[in-house]
Short mmCIF file of C-alpha atoms in Angstrom, two decimals:
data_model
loop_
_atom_site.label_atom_id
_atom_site.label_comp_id
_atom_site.label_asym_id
_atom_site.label_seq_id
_atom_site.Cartn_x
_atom_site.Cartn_y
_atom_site.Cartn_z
CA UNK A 54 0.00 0.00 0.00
CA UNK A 55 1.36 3.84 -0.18
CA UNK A 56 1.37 4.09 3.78
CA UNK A 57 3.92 1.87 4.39
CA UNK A 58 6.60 3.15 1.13
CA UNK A 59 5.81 6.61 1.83
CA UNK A 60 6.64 5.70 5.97
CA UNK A 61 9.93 4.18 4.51
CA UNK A 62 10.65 7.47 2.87
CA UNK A 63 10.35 9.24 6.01
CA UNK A 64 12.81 6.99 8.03
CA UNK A 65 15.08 7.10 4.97
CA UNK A 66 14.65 10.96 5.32
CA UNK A 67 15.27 10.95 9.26
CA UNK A 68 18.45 8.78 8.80
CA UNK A 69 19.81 11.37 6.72
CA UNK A 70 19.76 13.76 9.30
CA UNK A 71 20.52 11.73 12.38
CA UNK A 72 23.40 9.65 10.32
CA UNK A 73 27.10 10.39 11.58
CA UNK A 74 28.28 11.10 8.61
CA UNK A 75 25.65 13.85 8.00
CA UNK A 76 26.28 15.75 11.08
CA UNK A 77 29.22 17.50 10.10
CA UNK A 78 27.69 19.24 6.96
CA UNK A 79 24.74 19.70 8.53
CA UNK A 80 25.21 23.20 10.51
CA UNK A 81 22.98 24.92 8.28
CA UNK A 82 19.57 25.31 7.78
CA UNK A 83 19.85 24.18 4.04
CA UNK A 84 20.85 20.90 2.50
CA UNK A 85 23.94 20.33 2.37
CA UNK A 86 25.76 19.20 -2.01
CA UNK A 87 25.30 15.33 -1.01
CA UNK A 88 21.13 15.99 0.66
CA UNK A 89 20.42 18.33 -2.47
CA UNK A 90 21.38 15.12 -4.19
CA UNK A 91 19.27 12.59 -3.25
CA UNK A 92 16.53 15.19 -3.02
CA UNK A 93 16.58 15.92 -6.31
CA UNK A 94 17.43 12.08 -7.77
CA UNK A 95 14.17 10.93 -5.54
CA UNK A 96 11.94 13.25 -4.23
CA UNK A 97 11.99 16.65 -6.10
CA UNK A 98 9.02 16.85 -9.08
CA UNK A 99 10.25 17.59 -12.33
CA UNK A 100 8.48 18.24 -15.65
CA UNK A 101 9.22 14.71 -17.08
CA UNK A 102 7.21 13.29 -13.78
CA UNK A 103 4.44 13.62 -15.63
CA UNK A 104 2.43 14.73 -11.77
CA UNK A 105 1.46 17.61 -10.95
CA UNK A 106 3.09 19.44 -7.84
CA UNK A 107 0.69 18.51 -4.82
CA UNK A 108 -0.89 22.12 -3.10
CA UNK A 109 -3.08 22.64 -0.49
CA UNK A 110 -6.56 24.47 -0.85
CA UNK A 111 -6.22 28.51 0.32
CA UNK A 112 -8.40 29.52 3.41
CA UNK A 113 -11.40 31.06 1.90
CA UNK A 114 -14.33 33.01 3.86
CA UNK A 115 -17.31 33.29 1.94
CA UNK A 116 -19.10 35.84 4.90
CA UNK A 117 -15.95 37.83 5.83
CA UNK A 118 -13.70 40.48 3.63
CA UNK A 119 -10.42 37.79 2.36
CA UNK A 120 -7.20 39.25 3.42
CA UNK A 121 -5.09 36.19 2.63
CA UNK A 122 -3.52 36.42 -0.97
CA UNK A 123 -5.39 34.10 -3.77
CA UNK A 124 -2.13 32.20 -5.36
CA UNK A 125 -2.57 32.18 -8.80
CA UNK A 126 -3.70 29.01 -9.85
CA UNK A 127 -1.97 26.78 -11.96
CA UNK A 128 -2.70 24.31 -14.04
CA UNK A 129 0.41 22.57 -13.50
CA UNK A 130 -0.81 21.74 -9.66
CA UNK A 131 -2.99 18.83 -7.84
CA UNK A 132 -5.03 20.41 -5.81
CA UNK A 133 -4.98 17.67 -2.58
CA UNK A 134 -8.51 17.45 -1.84
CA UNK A 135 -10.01 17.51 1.48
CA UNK A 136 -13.58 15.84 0.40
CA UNK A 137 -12.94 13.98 -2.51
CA UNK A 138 -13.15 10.69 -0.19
CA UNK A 139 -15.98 12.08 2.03
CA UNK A 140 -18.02 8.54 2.17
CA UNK A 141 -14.70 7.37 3.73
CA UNK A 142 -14.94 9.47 6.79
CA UNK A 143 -17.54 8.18 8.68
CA UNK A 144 -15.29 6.02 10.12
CA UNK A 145 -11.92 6.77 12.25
CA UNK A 146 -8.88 6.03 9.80
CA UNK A 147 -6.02 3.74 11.23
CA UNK A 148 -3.07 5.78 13.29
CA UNK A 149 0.26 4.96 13.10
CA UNK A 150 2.04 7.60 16.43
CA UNK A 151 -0.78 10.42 16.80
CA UNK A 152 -4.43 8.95 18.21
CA UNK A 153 -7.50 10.95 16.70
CA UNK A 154 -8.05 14.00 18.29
CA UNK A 155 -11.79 15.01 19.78
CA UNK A 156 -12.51 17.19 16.95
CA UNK A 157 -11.32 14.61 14.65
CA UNK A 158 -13.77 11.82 16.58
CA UNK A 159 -16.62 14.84 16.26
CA UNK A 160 -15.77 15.05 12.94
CA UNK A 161 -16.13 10.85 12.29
CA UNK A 162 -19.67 11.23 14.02
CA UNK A 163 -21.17 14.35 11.99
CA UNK A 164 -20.30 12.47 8.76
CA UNK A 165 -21.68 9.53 10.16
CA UNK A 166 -25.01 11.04 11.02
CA UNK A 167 -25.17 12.48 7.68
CA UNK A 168 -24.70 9.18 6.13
CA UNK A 169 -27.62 8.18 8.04
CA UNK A 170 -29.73 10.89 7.02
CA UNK A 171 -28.49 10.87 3.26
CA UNK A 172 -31.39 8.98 1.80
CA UNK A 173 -34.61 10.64 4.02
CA UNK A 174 -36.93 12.46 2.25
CA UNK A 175 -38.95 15.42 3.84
CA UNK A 176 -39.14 15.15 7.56
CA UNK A 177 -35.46 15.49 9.59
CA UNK A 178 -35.19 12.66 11.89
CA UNK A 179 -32.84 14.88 13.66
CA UNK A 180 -35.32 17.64 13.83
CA UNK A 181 -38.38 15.41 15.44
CA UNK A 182 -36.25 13.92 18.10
CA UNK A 183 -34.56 17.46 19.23
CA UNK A 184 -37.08 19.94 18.56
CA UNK A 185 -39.89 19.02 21.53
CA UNK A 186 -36.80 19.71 23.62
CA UNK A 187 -36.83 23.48 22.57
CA UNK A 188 -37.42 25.93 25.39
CA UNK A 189 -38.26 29.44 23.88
CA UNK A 190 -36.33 31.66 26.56
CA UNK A 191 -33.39 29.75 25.60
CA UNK A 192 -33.50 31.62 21.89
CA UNK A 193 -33.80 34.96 20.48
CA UNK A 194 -37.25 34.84 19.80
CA UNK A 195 -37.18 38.63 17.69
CA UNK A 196 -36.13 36.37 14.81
CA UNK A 197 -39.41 34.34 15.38
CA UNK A 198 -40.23 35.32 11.90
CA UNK A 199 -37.96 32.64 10.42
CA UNK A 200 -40.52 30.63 8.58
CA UNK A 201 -38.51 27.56 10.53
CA UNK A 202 -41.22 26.43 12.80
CA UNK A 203 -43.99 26.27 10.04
CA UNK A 204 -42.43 26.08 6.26
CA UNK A 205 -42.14 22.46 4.84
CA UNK A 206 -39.70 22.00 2.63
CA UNK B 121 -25.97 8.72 39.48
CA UNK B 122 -28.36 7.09 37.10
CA UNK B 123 -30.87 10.59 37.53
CA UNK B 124 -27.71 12.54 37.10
CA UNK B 125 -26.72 11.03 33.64
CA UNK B 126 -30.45 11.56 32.86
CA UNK B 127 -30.55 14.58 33.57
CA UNK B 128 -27.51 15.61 31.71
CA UNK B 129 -29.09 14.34 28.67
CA UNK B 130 -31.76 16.31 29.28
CA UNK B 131 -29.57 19.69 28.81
CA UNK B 132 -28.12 18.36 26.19
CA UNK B 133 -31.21 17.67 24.14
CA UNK B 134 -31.96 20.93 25.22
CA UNK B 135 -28.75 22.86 24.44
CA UNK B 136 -29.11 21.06 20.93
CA UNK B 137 -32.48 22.09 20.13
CA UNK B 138 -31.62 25.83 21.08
CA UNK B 139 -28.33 25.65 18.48
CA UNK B 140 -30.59 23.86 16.01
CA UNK B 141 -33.40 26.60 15.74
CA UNK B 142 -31.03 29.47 15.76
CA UNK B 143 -28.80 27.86 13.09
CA UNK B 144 -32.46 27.27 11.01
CA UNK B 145 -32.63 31.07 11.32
CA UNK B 146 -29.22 32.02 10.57
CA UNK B 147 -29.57 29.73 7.61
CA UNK B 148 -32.68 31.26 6.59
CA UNK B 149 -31.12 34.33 6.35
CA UNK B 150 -28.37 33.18 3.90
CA UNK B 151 -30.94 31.52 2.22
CA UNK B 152 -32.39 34.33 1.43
CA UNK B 153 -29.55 36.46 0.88
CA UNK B 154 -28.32 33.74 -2.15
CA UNK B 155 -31.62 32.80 -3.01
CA UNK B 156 -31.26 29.36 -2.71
CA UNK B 157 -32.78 26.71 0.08
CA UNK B 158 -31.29 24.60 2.75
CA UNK B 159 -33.08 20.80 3.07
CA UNK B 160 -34.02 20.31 6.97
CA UNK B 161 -31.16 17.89 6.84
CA UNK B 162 -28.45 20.24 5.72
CA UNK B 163 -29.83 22.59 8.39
CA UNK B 164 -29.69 19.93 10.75
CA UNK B 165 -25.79 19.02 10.06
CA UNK B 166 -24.78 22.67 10.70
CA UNK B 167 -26.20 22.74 13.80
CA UNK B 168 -24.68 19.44 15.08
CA UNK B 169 -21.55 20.93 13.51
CA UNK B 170 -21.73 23.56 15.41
CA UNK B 171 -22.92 21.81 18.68
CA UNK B 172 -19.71 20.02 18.83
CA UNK B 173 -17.84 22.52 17.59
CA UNK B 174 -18.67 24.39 21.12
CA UNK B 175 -17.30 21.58 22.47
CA UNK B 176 -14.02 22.20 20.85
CA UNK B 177 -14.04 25.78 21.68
CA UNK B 178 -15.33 25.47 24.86
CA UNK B 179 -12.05 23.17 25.44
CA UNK B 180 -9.27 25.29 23.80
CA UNK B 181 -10.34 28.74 25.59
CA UNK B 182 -10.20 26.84 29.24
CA UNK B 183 -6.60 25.77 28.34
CA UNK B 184 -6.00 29.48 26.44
CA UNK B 185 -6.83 31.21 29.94
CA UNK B 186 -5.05 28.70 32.13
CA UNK B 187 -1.92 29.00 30.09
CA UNK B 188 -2.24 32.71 30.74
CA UNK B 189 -2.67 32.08 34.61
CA UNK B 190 -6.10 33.08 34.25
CA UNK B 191 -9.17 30.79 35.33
CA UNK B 192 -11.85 33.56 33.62
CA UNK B 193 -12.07 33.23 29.66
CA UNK B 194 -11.63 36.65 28.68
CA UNK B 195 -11.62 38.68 24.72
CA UNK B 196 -8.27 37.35 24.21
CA UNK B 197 -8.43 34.08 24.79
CA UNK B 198 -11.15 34.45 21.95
CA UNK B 199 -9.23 36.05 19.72
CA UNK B 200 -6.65 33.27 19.65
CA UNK B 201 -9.31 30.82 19.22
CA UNK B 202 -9.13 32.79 15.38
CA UNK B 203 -5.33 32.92 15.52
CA UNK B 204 -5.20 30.63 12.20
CA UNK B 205 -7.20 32.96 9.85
CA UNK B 206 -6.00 36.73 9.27
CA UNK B 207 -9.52 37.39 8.14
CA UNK B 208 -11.25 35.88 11.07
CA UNK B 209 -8.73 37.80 13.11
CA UNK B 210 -9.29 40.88 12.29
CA UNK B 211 -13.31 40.54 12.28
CA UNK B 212 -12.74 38.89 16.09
CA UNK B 213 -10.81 41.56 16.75
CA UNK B 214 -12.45 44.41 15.56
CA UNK B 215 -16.14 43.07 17.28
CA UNK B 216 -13.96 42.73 20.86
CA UNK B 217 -12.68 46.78 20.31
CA UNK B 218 -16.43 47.55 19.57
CA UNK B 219 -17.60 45.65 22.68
CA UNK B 220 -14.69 47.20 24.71
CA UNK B 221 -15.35 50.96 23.82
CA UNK B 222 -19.31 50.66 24.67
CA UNK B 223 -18.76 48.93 27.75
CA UNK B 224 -15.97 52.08 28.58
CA UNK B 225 -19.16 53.85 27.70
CA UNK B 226 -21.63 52.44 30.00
CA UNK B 227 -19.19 52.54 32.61
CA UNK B 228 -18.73 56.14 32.11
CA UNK B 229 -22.17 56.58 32.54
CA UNK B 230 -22.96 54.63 35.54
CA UNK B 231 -19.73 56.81 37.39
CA UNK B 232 -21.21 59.92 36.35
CA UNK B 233 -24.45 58.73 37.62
CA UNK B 234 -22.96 57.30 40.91
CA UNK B 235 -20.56 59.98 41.98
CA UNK B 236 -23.44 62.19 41.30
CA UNK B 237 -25.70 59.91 43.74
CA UNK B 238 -23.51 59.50 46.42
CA UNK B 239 -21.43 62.44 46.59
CA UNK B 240 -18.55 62.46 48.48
CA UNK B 241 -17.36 58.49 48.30
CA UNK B 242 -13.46 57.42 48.90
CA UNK B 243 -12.08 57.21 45.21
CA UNK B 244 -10.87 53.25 46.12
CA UNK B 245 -13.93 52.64 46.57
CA UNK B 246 -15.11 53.35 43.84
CA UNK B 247 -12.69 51.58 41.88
CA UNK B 248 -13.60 48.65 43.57
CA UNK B 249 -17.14 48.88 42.19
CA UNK B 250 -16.03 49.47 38.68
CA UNK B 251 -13.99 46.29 38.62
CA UNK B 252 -16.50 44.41 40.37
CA UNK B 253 -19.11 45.05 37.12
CA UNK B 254 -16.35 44.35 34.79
CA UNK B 255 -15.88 41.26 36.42
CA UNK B 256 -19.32 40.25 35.61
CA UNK B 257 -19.52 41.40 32.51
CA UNK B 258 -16.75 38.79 31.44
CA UNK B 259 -18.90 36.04 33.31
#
């Protein structure tokens, strides 16, 4: 599978830096001739690849004013996708050092109870079990004019 | 035990349905705004979202004020809930300076009104009664 190879790569990686022989070269911040290397013999993506350089999705607020910068989008990048695999996730992936956090198990259950209300039609099964719990002082009843508590949609 | 547990569900159910109709009408209003609809179960995904999401929050600003030395949550412990975003940030941080400058306000007010009331009162002491409202406004 790709966990394990791309693991290897890491300890490969790690070995580098820890080895003896590395330590002397290595009181910069940069690599050193022999790191720059084997970077660019295994790791570094070049046009003959024939992939695309792996990026990560920009922070985007649709409600607020954007101050981050919008990279200019290439075509020559793979966007790494963060719900391309969504019918996955209702499940908690295997760990190898870190456990799941909380907001990861949170996360799990929320795709998990959409799963379960993917295929309902109409009435929210969420909705009739929570809503005879609803005590008005607890809300801001000015809105009251949301069309929530009688529309049918 | 068993009636505490109960009990505890009980707010929870009750906490939920709260978040859920106020998320309906925050989503209404969006819905509006971009003209399109939200099904009952999209509404109702937000506002589990967002139920656990408190949970998160609720979490990370406990740990925010300790590591300060603080055991009251306070603005800035919110603000660094938005750390990650520069755009979050700066809408967190401008809604804290808002809240800040019309609570100076009110307070301005009610020691007008007070040192107008009771005339001649030891300055400390009336510092002590100034902090004692801030104090519960951060509650």
């Amino acid at each position: 599978g790709r966990r394990p190879s791309s693991l290897q790569h890491k300890s490969a990686l790690f070995s580098y830096v820890t080895g003896q022989k590395q330590i002397h070269g290595h009181e910069n911040w940069s690599l050193s001739p022999e790191e720059f290397e084997t970077w660019d013999r295994l790791y570094r993506i070049k046009e003959s690849d024939g992939v695309k350089e792996p990026i990560l999705p920009q922070t985007r607020f649709e409600t607020l004013e954007n101050m981050e910068e919008i990279p200019h989008e290439e075509e020559e990048t793979h966007k790494l996708s963060l719900s391309e695999w969504r019918i996955w996730q209702n499940h908690p992936f295997p760990t190898f050092v870190v456990d799941h956090s909380d907001r990861c198990y949170h996360f799990i259950s929320v795709m998990e109870m959409i799963e379960l209300m993917r295929y309902e039609q109409g009435d929210c099964s969420y909705e009739l079990e929570i809503r005879p719990h609803l005590h008005l002082e607890d809300v801001n009843v000015q809105r009251n004019k949301s069309h929530l508590l009688t529309t049918n949609s | 035990m068993e009636a505490t547990e109960e009990e505890r569900l009980l707010l929870t159910q009750r906490l939920k349905a709260a978040v859920h109709y106020t998320v309906g009408c925050l989503c209404q209003d969006v819905a509006e705004d971009k003209d399109v609809q939200f099904t009952k179960q999209t509404i109702a995904a937000i506002s589990e979202i967002t139920f656990r999401q408190c949970d998160n929050f609720a979490k990370d600003l406990e740990m925010f004020a300790r590591h300060a030395k603080r055991s009251t949550v306070t603005t800035e412990d919110v603000k660094l809930l938005a750390r990650r975003s520069n755009s979050l940030l700066k809408y967190i941080t401008q809604k804290s300076e808002e809240l800040a400058s019309s609570n100076m306000e009110q307070k301005e007010k009610k020691k007008k009104k007070s040192s107008a009331a009771k005339g001649g009162k030891i300055p400390g002491e009336q510092e002590a009664a100034v902090n004692e409202s801030e104090d519960s406004n951060m509650a």
